[in-house]
Short mmCIF file of C-alpha atoms and ligand atoms in Angstrom, two decimals:
data_model
loop_
_atom_site.label_atom_id
_atom_site.label_comp_id
_atom_site.label_asym_id
_atom_site.label_seq_id
_atom_site.Cartn_x
_atom_site.Cartn_y
_atom_site.Cartn_z
CA MET A 1420 -8.62 -19.79 -94.18
CA ALA A 1421 -8.94 -22.36 -96.85
CA GLN A 1422 -12.17 -22.60 -98.74
CA ALA A 1423 -14.13 -25.65 -99.72
CA ASN A 1424 -17.01 -25.32 -102.18
CA GLY A 1425 -16.80 -21.59 -101.59
CA GLN A 1426 -17.45 -21.98 -97.86
CA PRO A 1427 -14.74 -21.03 -95.35
CA VAL A 1428 -13.63 -24.01 -93.28
CA GLN A 1429 -12.58 -22.98 -89.79
CA ILE A 1430 -11.94 -25.92 -87.51
CA PRO A 1431 -12.59 -24.72 -83.98
CA ILE A 1432 -9.76 -24.49 -81.40
CA ILE A 1433 -10.97 -25.54 -78.07
CA ASP A 1434 -9.33 -25.09 -74.68
CA ILE A 1435 -10.16 -28.12 -72.46
CA SER A 1436 -7.72 -27.20 -69.73
CA GLY A 1437 -10.38 -25.92 -67.38
CA ALA A 1438 -10.33 -22.25 -68.22
CA ALA A 1439 -13.93 -22.26 -69.66
CA PRO A 1440 -17.02 -23.93 -68.01
CA GLU A 1441 -17.19 -27.62 -68.81
CA SER A 1442 -20.69 -27.54 -70.25
CA GLN A 1443 -19.66 -24.85 -72.78
CA VAL A 1444 -16.54 -26.73 -73.78
CA ALA A 1445 -18.49 -29.94 -74.16
CA LYS A 1446 -21.03 -28.21 -76.41
CA GLU A 1447 -18.35 -26.68 -78.60
CA LEU A 1448 -16.69 -30.02 -78.87
CA VAL A 1449 -19.85 -31.77 -79.95
CA ASP A 1450 -20.62 -29.03 -82.44
CA ALA A 1451 -17.18 -29.31 -84.01
CA ALA A 1452 -17.58 -33.04 -84.18
CA VAL A 1453 -20.96 -32.75 -85.83
CA THR A 1454 -19.86 -30.13 -88.42
CA TYR A 1455 -16.28 -31.16 -89.25
CA GLY A 1456 -15.42 -34.33 -87.52
CA PHE A 1457 -12.19 -32.49 -86.48
CA VAL A 1458 -11.30 -30.20 -83.65
CA TYR A 1459 -8.05 -28.59 -82.39
CA ILE A 1460 -7.27 -28.90 -78.65
CA LYS A 1461 -5.23 -25.94 -77.54
CA ASN A 1462 -1.95 -27.31 -76.19
CA GLU A 1463 -0.22 -25.53 -73.38
CA GLY A 1464 1.17 -28.70 -72.00
CA LYS A 1465 -1.43 -29.10 -69.29
CA ASP A 1466 -2.77 -32.44 -70.41
CA ILE A 1467 0.45 -33.79 -71.93
CA PRO A 1468 3.69 -32.08 -71.02
CA VAL A 1469 5.38 -30.43 -73.98
CA GLU A 1470 8.69 -32.11 -73.24
CA VAL A 1471 6.99 -35.57 -73.33
CA ILE A 1472 5.58 -34.82 -76.80
CA ASP A 1473 8.95 -33.45 -78.01
CA HIS A 1474 10.79 -36.48 -76.54
CA THR A 1475 8.41 -38.88 -78.35
CA PHE A 1476 9.21 -37.12 -81.64
CA ASP A 1477 12.90 -37.46 -80.86
CA LEU A 1478 12.46 -41.19 -80.43
CA SER A 1479 10.42 -41.33 -83.61
CA ARG A 1480 13.33 -39.69 -85.49
CA LYS A 1481 15.82 -42.05 -83.90
CA PHE A 1482 13.82 -45.13 -84.89
CA PHE A 1483 13.09 -44.06 -88.46
CA SER A 1484 16.74 -43.18 -89.06
CA SER A 1485 17.96 -46.56 -87.82
CA PRO A 1486 19.13 -49.22 -90.47
CA THR A 1487 16.37 -50.90 -92.43
CA GLU A 1488 17.60 -54.38 -91.35
CA GLU A 1489 16.83 -53.33 -87.76
CA LYS A 1490 13.31 -52.00 -88.68
CA GLU A 1491 12.71 -55.26 -90.55
CA LYS A 1492 13.05 -57.11 -87.20
CA CYS A 1493 9.71 -55.67 -86.03
CA LYS A 1494 7.86 -55.79 -89.31
CA ILE A 1495 4.08 -55.38 -89.06
CA LEU A 1496 2.13 -58.49 -88.31
CA GLU A 1497 -1.52 -59.47 -88.70
CA ASN A 1498 -2.15 -58.13 -85.21
CA ASN A 1499 -1.53 -54.64 -86.60
CA MET A 1500 1.61 -54.03 -84.46
CA GLY A 1501 5.02 -53.25 -85.94
CA TRP A 1502 6.75 -51.41 -88.72
CA SER A 1503 5.45 -50.82 -92.22
CA GLY A 1504 7.91 -49.60 -94.77
CA MET A 1505 7.59 -47.05 -97.68
CA HIS A 1506 4.79 -47.83 -100.14
CA THR A 1507 3.55 -50.91 -98.32
CA GLU A 1508 0.22 -49.26 -97.41
CA THR A 1509 -2.13 -47.89 -100.06
CA LEU A 1510 -5.00 -46.18 -98.19
CA ASP A 1511 -6.83 -45.06 -101.27
CA ALA A 1512 -6.07 -47.78 -103.83
CA LYS A 1513 -8.63 -46.47 -106.32
CA ASN A 1514 -6.88 -43.14 -106.79
CA GLN A 1515 -3.22 -43.95 -106.16
CA ARG A 1516 -0.44 -45.08 -108.53
CA VAL A 1517 1.92 -46.35 -105.88
CA GLY A 1518 1.63 -46.97 -102.14
CA ASP A 1519 1.84 -44.19 -99.56
CA PHE A 1520 5.12 -42.27 -99.43
CA LYS A 1521 5.44 -43.10 -95.66
CA GLU A 1522 6.73 -45.46 -93.13
CA ALA A 1523 5.06 -46.11 -89.80
CA MET A 1524 5.46 -48.03 -86.55
CA ASN A 1525 2.39 -49.27 -84.62
CA PHE A 1526 2.55 -49.98 -80.86
CA GLY A 1527 -0.35 -52.01 -79.49
CA GLU A 1528 -1.47 -51.96 -75.93
CA PHE A 1529 1.04 -52.26 -73.13
CA LEU A 1530 0.42 -54.77 -70.40
CA ASN A 1531 1.73 -53.82 -66.94
CA GLY A 1532 4.06 -51.40 -68.55
CA LYS A 1533 5.40 -53.90 -71.03
CA ALA A 1534 4.98 -53.85 -74.82
CA GLN A 1535 3.28 -56.91 -76.21
CA GLN A 1536 5.43 -56.95 -79.33
CA ILE A 1537 9.09 -57.02 -80.41
CA LEU A 1538 10.62 -53.51 -80.02
CA PRO A 1539 13.31 -52.49 -82.50
CA PRO A 1540 16.93 -51.98 -81.17
CA ALA A 1541 16.55 -48.19 -81.43
CA LEU A 1542 13.65 -48.16 -78.93
CA ILE A 1543 14.31 -51.09 -76.73
CA ASP A 1544 15.72 -48.87 -73.90
CA HIS A 1545 12.75 -46.45 -74.20
CA GLU A 1546 9.94 -48.79 -73.56
CA ASN A 1547 8.88 -46.88 -70.40
CA ASP A 1548 8.90 -43.53 -72.23
CA ILE A 1549 6.66 -44.97 -75.01
CA GLU A 1550 4.30 -46.47 -72.45
CA GLN A 1551 4.20 -43.18 -70.49
CA PHE A 1552 3.30 -41.33 -73.70
CA GLU A 1553 0.61 -43.86 -74.54
CA ASP A 1554 -0.77 -43.43 -71.08
CA TYR A 1555 -1.04 -39.71 -71.44
CA CYS A 1556 -2.80 -40.05 -74.75
CA PHE A 1557 -5.20 -42.59 -73.19
CA ASN A 1558 -6.07 -40.19 -70.43
CA LEU A 1559 -6.60 -37.32 -72.72
CA CYS A 1560 -8.98 -39.47 -74.80
CA MET A 1561 -10.84 -40.37 -71.68
CA LYS A 1562 -11.27 -36.68 -70.87
CA ILE A 1563 -12.48 -35.92 -74.37
CA LEU A 1564 -14.99 -38.90 -74.29
CA THR A 1565 -16.27 -37.56 -70.96
CA LEU A 1566 -16.88 -34.15 -72.63
CA PHE A 1567 -18.83 -35.97 -75.35
CA GLY A 1568 -20.98 -37.63 -72.65
CA ILE A 1569 -21.74 -34.12 -71.29
CA GLY A 1570 -22.18 -32.46 -74.64
CA LEU A 1571 -24.66 -35.18 -75.83
CA GLU A 1572 -26.52 -34.76 -72.57
CA ILE A 1573 -26.62 -38.46 -71.62
CA PRO A 1574 -28.92 -38.50 -68.52
CA ASP A 1575 -27.31 -39.58 -65.21
CA SER A 1576 -29.83 -42.30 -64.89
CA ALA A 1577 -28.38 -43.83 -68.11
CA GLY A 1578 -24.70 -43.49 -67.23
CA GLY A 1579 -24.35 -39.71 -67.65
CA LYS A 1580 -21.02 -38.16 -68.62
CA ASP A 1581 -19.09 -41.42 -68.10
CA TRP A 1582 -21.15 -43.37 -70.66
CA PHE A 1583 -18.50 -43.36 -73.41
CA ALA A 1584 -15.47 -43.18 -71.25
CA SER A 1585 -16.44 -46.12 -69.03
CA ARG A 1586 -16.76 -48.30 -72.16
CA HIS A 1587 -13.12 -47.46 -72.96
CA ALA A 1588 -11.80 -48.35 -69.47
CA ARG A 1589 -8.75 -50.60 -69.49
CA SER A 1590 -10.43 -52.80 -66.85
CA PHE A 1591 -12.86 -54.01 -69.57
CA GLY A 1592 -10.04 -55.89 -71.25
CA PRO A 1593 -8.23 -55.55 -74.60
CA SER A 1594 -9.18 -53.03 -77.25
CA GLY A 1595 -7.85 -51.99 -80.68
CA ARG A 1596 -5.99 -48.98 -79.26
CA THR A 1597 -2.88 -48.18 -81.23
CA LEU A 1598 -0.16 -45.64 -80.93
CA ARG A 1599 1.42 -44.90 -84.33
CA ILE A 1600 4.50 -42.85 -85.21
CA LEU A 1601 4.79 -41.80 -88.83
CA HIS A 1602 7.60 -40.58 -91.11
CA TYR A 1603 6.94 -39.08 -94.52
CA PRO A 1604 10.31 -38.40 -96.20
CA SER A 1605 10.83 -35.49 -98.53
CA ILE A 1606 11.04 -36.56 -102.19
CA PRO A 1607 14.34 -38.22 -102.94
CA GLU A 1608 16.43 -36.75 -105.85
CA GLY A 1609 15.80 -38.17 -109.25
CA ILE A 1610 12.54 -39.99 -108.45
CA ASP A 1611 9.72 -39.91 -111.01
CA TYR A 1612 7.37 -37.97 -108.73
CA GLN A 1613 3.87 -37.10 -110.09
CA PRO A 1614 2.09 -34.64 -107.88
CA GLU A 1615 -1.39 -35.57 -109.16
CA VAL A 1616 -1.16 -39.18 -108.07
CA ASP A 1617 1.65 -39.50 -105.62
CA ILE A 1618 0.57 -39.00 -102.13
CA ARG A 1619 2.01 -39.24 -98.61
CA ALA A 1620 -1.02 -40.97 -97.08
CA GLY A 1621 -4.06 -41.80 -99.36
CA ALA A 1622 -7.62 -40.56 -98.50
CA HIS A 1623 -9.13 -42.53 -95.66
CA SER A 1624 -11.07 -42.21 -92.46
CA ASP A 1625 -9.95 -43.66 -89.14
CA TYR A 1626 -11.47 -46.76 -87.63
CA GLY A 1627 -11.82 -46.23 -83.89
CA SER A 1628 -13.76 -43.84 -81.66
CA ILE A 1629 -11.39 -40.81 -81.64
CA THR A 1630 -7.87 -40.13 -82.92
CA LEU A 1631 -5.34 -37.74 -81.45
CA LEU A 1632 -2.90 -36.27 -83.98
CA PHE A 1633 0.38 -34.54 -83.14
CA GLN A 1634 2.07 -32.51 -85.80
CA ARG A 1635 5.31 -30.46 -85.93
CA PRO A 1636 5.66 -26.78 -86.93
CA GLY A 1637 6.96 -26.37 -90.49
CA GLN A 1638 5.81 -29.83 -91.56
CA PRO A 1639 2.26 -29.27 -93.15
CA GLY A 1640 0.46 -31.74 -95.45
CA LEU A 1641 -2.80 -32.80 -93.71
CA GLU A 1642 -6.00 -32.21 -95.70
CA LEU A 1643 -9.70 -33.07 -95.09
CA LEU A 1644 -12.86 -33.32 -97.02
CA PRO A 1645 -15.49 -31.26 -95.17
CA PRO A 1646 -18.56 -33.53 -94.54
CA SER A 1647 -20.82 -30.83 -95.94
CA THR A 1648 -19.29 -31.27 -99.38
CA ASN A 1649 -20.55 -34.91 -99.63
CA THR A 1650 -17.63 -35.74 -101.91
CA ARG A 1651 -17.90 -39.21 -103.51
CA ARG A 1652 -15.08 -41.60 -103.18
CA GLU A 1653 -14.53 -41.81 -106.96
CA ASP A 1654 -13.92 -38.07 -107.00
CA TYR A 1655 -11.28 -38.01 -104.20
CA GLY A 1656 -8.45 -37.84 -106.79
CA THR A 1657 -9.90 -34.86 -108.63
CA THR A 1658 -12.13 -32.88 -106.26
CA LYS A 1659 -11.38 -29.26 -105.30
CA ASN A 1660 -12.91 -29.84 -101.90
CA TRP A 1661 -9.66 -30.82 -100.19
CA THR A 1662 -9.06 -28.36 -97.39
CA PRO A 1663 -5.67 -27.92 -95.73
CA VAL A 1664 -5.50 -28.36 -91.96
CA PRO A 1665 -2.66 -26.09 -90.75
CA VAL A 1666 -0.32 -27.28 -88.09
CA LEU A 1667 -0.56 -23.88 -86.36
CA PRO A 1668 -3.99 -22.33 -86.98
CA PRO A 1669 -4.35 -18.61 -86.28
CA GLY A 1670 -4.03 -17.81 -82.54
CA THR A 1671 -1.83 -20.81 -81.71
CA GLU A 1672 1.45 -19.52 -83.25
CA ASN A 1673 2.95 -18.61 -79.84
CA ASP A 1674 1.73 -21.66 -77.91
CA PRO A 1675 4.48 -23.86 -76.52
CA SER A 1676 3.33 -26.77 -78.76
CA PRO A 1677 0.92 -27.04 -81.76
CA PRO A 1678 -2.65 -27.88 -80.90
CA ILE A 1679 -3.49 -31.55 -80.73
CA LEU A 1680 -5.99 -32.47 -83.48
CA VAL A 1681 -8.89 -34.74 -82.53
CA ASN A 1682 -10.88 -36.48 -85.15
CA ILE A 1683 -13.83 -38.80 -84.98
CA GLY A 1684 -13.40 -42.35 -86.25
CA ASP A 1685 -15.71 -44.68 -88.03
CA LEU A 1686 -16.82 -46.50 -84.90
CA LEU A 1687 -18.04 -43.36 -83.11
CA ASP A 1688 -19.71 -42.22 -86.32
CA HIS A 1689 -21.55 -45.50 -86.51
CA TRP A 1690 -22.32 -45.46 -82.80
CA THR A 1691 -23.85 -42.01 -82.96
CA LYS A 1692 -25.81 -42.78 -86.13
CA ASN A 1693 -23.54 -40.44 -88.14
CA LEU A 1694 -24.20 -37.46 -85.88
CA LEU A 1695 -20.51 -37.15 -85.13
CA LYS A 1696 -18.69 -37.33 -88.35
CA SER A 1697 -15.79 -39.56 -89.37
CA THR A 1698 -14.16 -37.24 -91.87
CA VAL A 1699 -12.06 -38.36 -94.79
CA HIS A 1700 -8.51 -36.96 -94.73
CA ARG A 1701 -5.10 -37.48 -96.43
CA VAL A 1702 -1.55 -36.26 -96.28
CA VAL A 1703 0.04 -34.59 -99.32
CA PHE A 1704 3.47 -33.27 -100.26
CA PRO A 1705 3.94 -29.49 -100.01
CA LYS A 1706 3.36 -27.71 -103.31
CA ASP A 1707 7.13 -27.15 -103.88
CA ALA A 1708 7.88 -30.75 -102.94
CA LYS A 1709 10.24 -31.18 -105.84
CA LYS A 1710 12.62 -28.78 -104.24
CA GLY A 1711 13.01 -31.21 -101.37
CA GLY A 1712 11.52 -29.64 -98.24
CA GLU A 1713 11.32 -31.04 -94.73
CA ASP A 1714 10.52 -34.65 -93.87
CA ARG A 1715 7.20 -34.81 -92.04
CA TYR A 1716 6.85 -36.59 -88.72
CA SER A 1717 3.49 -37.07 -86.98
CA ILE A 1718 2.08 -39.22 -84.18
CA ALA A 1719 -1.37 -40.67 -84.13
CA TYR A 1720 -3.18 -42.25 -81.29
CA PHE A 1721 -6.21 -44.35 -82.28
CA CYS A 1722 -8.57 -44.84 -79.35
CA HIS A 1723 -11.06 -47.70 -79.33
CA PRO A 1724 -13.59 -48.97 -76.74
CA ALA A 1725 -12.89 -52.39 -75.19
CA SER A 1726 -13.27 -55.01 -77.93
CA SER A 1727 -16.19 -56.58 -76.07
CA THR A 1728 -18.22 -53.31 -76.02
CA VAL A 1729 -21.64 -53.71 -77.66
CA LEU A 1730 -22.28 -50.67 -79.73
CA GLU A 1731 -25.75 -50.27 -78.48
CA ALA A 1732 -28.00 -47.13 -78.83
CA VAL A 1733 -26.39 -44.07 -77.27
CA PRO A 1734 -28.91 -42.83 -74.61
CA SER A 1735 -28.83 -39.24 -75.94
CA LYS A 1736 -31.86 -37.54 -77.46
CA ARG A 1737 -29.69 -35.83 -79.98
CA VAL A 1738 -28.41 -39.19 -81.19
CA GLN A 1739 -31.73 -40.89 -81.04
CA ASP A 1740 -33.35 -38.17 -83.12
CA GLN A 1741 -30.74 -38.89 -85.78
CA LYS A 1742 -31.97 -41.03 -88.70
CA SER A 1743 -29.84 -44.08 -89.47
CA GLU A 1744 -28.41 -44.05 -92.95
CA ASN A 1745 -30.81 -46.80 -94.09
CA GLY A 1746 -33.65 -45.41 -91.97
CA GLU A 1747 -33.63 -48.46 -89.68
CA ALA A 1748 -32.33 -49.04 -86.24
CA THR A 1749 -28.58 -49.68 -86.14
CA THR A 1750 -27.79 -53.27 -85.33
CA ALA A 1751 -25.73 -53.55 -82.20
CA ILE A 1752 -22.40 -55.21 -83.05
CA THR A 1753 -19.36 -55.26 -80.85
CA ALA A 1754 -16.39 -52.91 -81.12
CA GLN A 1755 -14.29 -55.89 -82.16
CA GLU A 1756 -16.69 -56.83 -85.00
CA HIS A 1757 -16.72 -53.30 -86.16
CA LEU A 1758 -12.94 -53.08 -86.33
CA LEU A 1759 -12.56 -56.33 -88.14
CA GLY A 1760 -15.06 -55.23 -90.67
CA ARG A 1761 -13.07 -52.08 -91.40
CA LEU A 1762 -9.64 -53.85 -91.39
CA LYS A 1763 -11.03 -56.43 -93.80
CA ALA A 1764 -12.34 -53.78 -96.14
CA SER A 1765 -8.99 -52.01 -96.28
CA TYR A 1766 -6.49 -54.85 -96.11
CA LEU A 1767 -8.35 -57.68 -97.69
CA SER A 1768 -5.22 -59.58 -98.64
CA LEU A 1769 -3.88 -59.48 -95.08
CA TYR A 1770 -7.09 -60.68 -93.57
CA ARG A 1771 -7.80 -63.36 -96.10
CA ASP A 1772 -9.02 -66.12 -93.89
CA ASP A 1773 -10.86 -66.58 -90.68
CA GLU A 1774 -7.82 -67.95 -88.82
CA LYS A 1775 -5.95 -64.60 -89.23
CA THR A 1776 -9.15 -62.77 -88.37
CA GLU A 1777 -9.32 -64.53 -85.11
CA LYS A 1778 -5.65 -63.82 -84.40
CA ILE A 1779 -6.35 -60.09 -84.75
CA ALA A 1780 -9.51 -60.34 -82.64
CA ALA A 1781 -7.54 -61.98 -79.85
CA ALA A 1782 -4.77 -59.44 -79.94
O1 LIG B 2010 0.28 -37.99 -90.44
C1 LIG B 2010 -0.79 -37.40 -90.46
O2 LIG B 2010 -0.88 -36.14 -90.32
C2 LIG B 2010 -2.08 -38.11 -90.55
C3 LIG B 2010 -1.95 -39.57 -90.33
C4 LIG B 2010 -3.28 -40.30 -90.48
O3 LIG B 2010 -4.26 -39.75 -90.83
C5 LIG B 2010 -3.39 -41.66 -89.91
O4 LIG B 2010 -2.34 -42.31 -89.68
O5 LIG B 2010 -4.50 -42.15 -89.86
FE1 LIG B 2011 -6.00 -40.90 -90.36
#
């Protein structure tokens, strides 16, 4: 396993399919979230059928190989839905020379099975499939959030195991939930590629409560900074603490599909007073990238509580015993305020004025 600061980093692989007692699984999940902010969920197709995942990757390939003029028709808007082309995002502007070597397509929430955005020609006939995949992801997130309720020992009198999950329920209204397909091309011939500064997705942490990440065998590139290394942002470009996150960690090589990675986002980190860690990660080119190599495709599902959720104190002793970063009680803001704060910090030019901010909030 890869080393960071001399310490082996071994992200746990957890089977949540019911083979092990729930309380044990919940404890392992919380421990992984506290130590690494990342955990692998063993994937034997019980929560999301393997063919559904494979089909979504097929659709992703179909979309990204469609003509640019078609993709332009669904260009990303201030509501965070749509297509963003190569180099349009720069996730770690301090340490990057050019924008990310990636293109992505964001799907916002579906309403009664219908997308609330323009779908590109390549996907227009697959609205149901995409909605079905989104639904599987949502249900898996609810299961994981329930396990967090158990693992953090929220008393039944305070809402118990449903405490987190219920605040994510669709019936509570809109949320920042986003399904994102990503394509990282291999390096085109003749480009002035500089491995020290050119990166597929710059260092960042995710914004929501939890993220699901689907990867493909033979398409590595994800790396994380273990929270224990306390790496400073200004050192992201040079630090040796970056640790590869393999697509197929030992023991999963023969599974029907790679494990699904789950990572904690900034909102859940904030909500739990930094007990569960929102870990910085990035996507790099393979070491021999100059020789071409495979394109990388991944799918991320960013789960958020309902926008109106007040991020009040979590009724868990373990969370309450946690000192806030500034030593004071965390002010209760809403999920929506939290997301807007993070979006504004990252995409200042896009969220320049309050009018746009309100549009996003209403989305
Ligand atoms: O593509 C990946 O493996 C990671 C993507 C990611 O971190 C993100 O979109 O937030
Ligand atoms: Fe991410």
